[in-house]
Amino acid sequence: MATKRKYSKKASKKVEKVMRERKAGTLRSGRSGKKVKSRKQAIAIGLSEARRSGAKVPKKKSSRKKKSSKKK
């Protein structure tokens, strides 16, 4: 039984391209322009580029805000 793909082939190609750039030392982050050394950050950049180009990528998980409960 074939399962449904979470990420499209286009998305994996984008991540592959970005990982090569990282290994070559030419991958830079968007805002600051610093060189990207982290593998996780490189993957995140690749997925974000894929998302922008319209590839099938699941939505970003938003960080949960902690509620501060003060006891009186």
C-alpha positions in Angstrom: 0.0 0.0 0.0 1.4 3.3 -1.1 1.5 6.0 1.6 1.0 9.7 1.1 4.1 11.8 0.9 4.6 14.5 3.5 7.2 16.4 1.5 7.2 16.8 -2.3 10.2 15.9 -4.5 10.7 19.6 -5.2 11.1 20.2 -1.5 13.7 17.5 -1.1 15.6 18.9 -4.1 15.6 22.4 -2.4 17.0 20.9 0.8 19.6 18.9 -1.1 20.8 22.1 -2.9 21.0 24.0 0.4 22.9 21.2 2.1 25.5 21.3 -0.7 25.8 25.1 -0.3 26.3 24.6 3.5 29.0 22.0 2.9 30.8 24.3 0.4 30.6 27.1 3.0 28.5 29.4 0.7 25.2 29.2 2.6 24.3 32.4 4.4 21.3 33.2 6.6 18.7 35.7 5.3 18.6 38.7 7.7 22.1 38.8 9.2 24.0 37.3 6.3 26.1 35.2 8.6 27.5 31.9 7.3 25.3 28.9 8.3 27.1 26.1 10.0 24.2 24.2 11.6 22.7 21.3 9.8 19.3 21.9 11.3 19.3 25.6 10.3 20.3 24.6 6.7 17.4 22.2 6.5 15.1 24.9 7.8 16.3 27.4 5.2 15.8 24.7 2.4 12.2 24.0 3.6 11.4 27.7 3.8 12.6 28.2 0.2 10.6 25.2 -0.9 7.5 26.6 0.8 8.0 30.0 -0.9 8.3 28.3 -4.3 5.0 26.4 -3.8 6.3 22.9 -3.0 4.3 20.6 -0.8 5.7 21.1 2.7 3.8 20.8 6.0 3.1 24.0 7.9 5.6 25.4 10.4 4.9 24.4 14.0 4.4 27.6 15.9 6.0 27.8 19.3 3.6 27.7 22.2 3.5 30.7 24.5 3.8 29.9 28.2 1.0 31.3 30.4 2.3 32.8 33.6 -0.1 31.9 36.4 0.5 33.9 39.5 -1.0 32.6 42.7 -2.4 35.0 45.1 
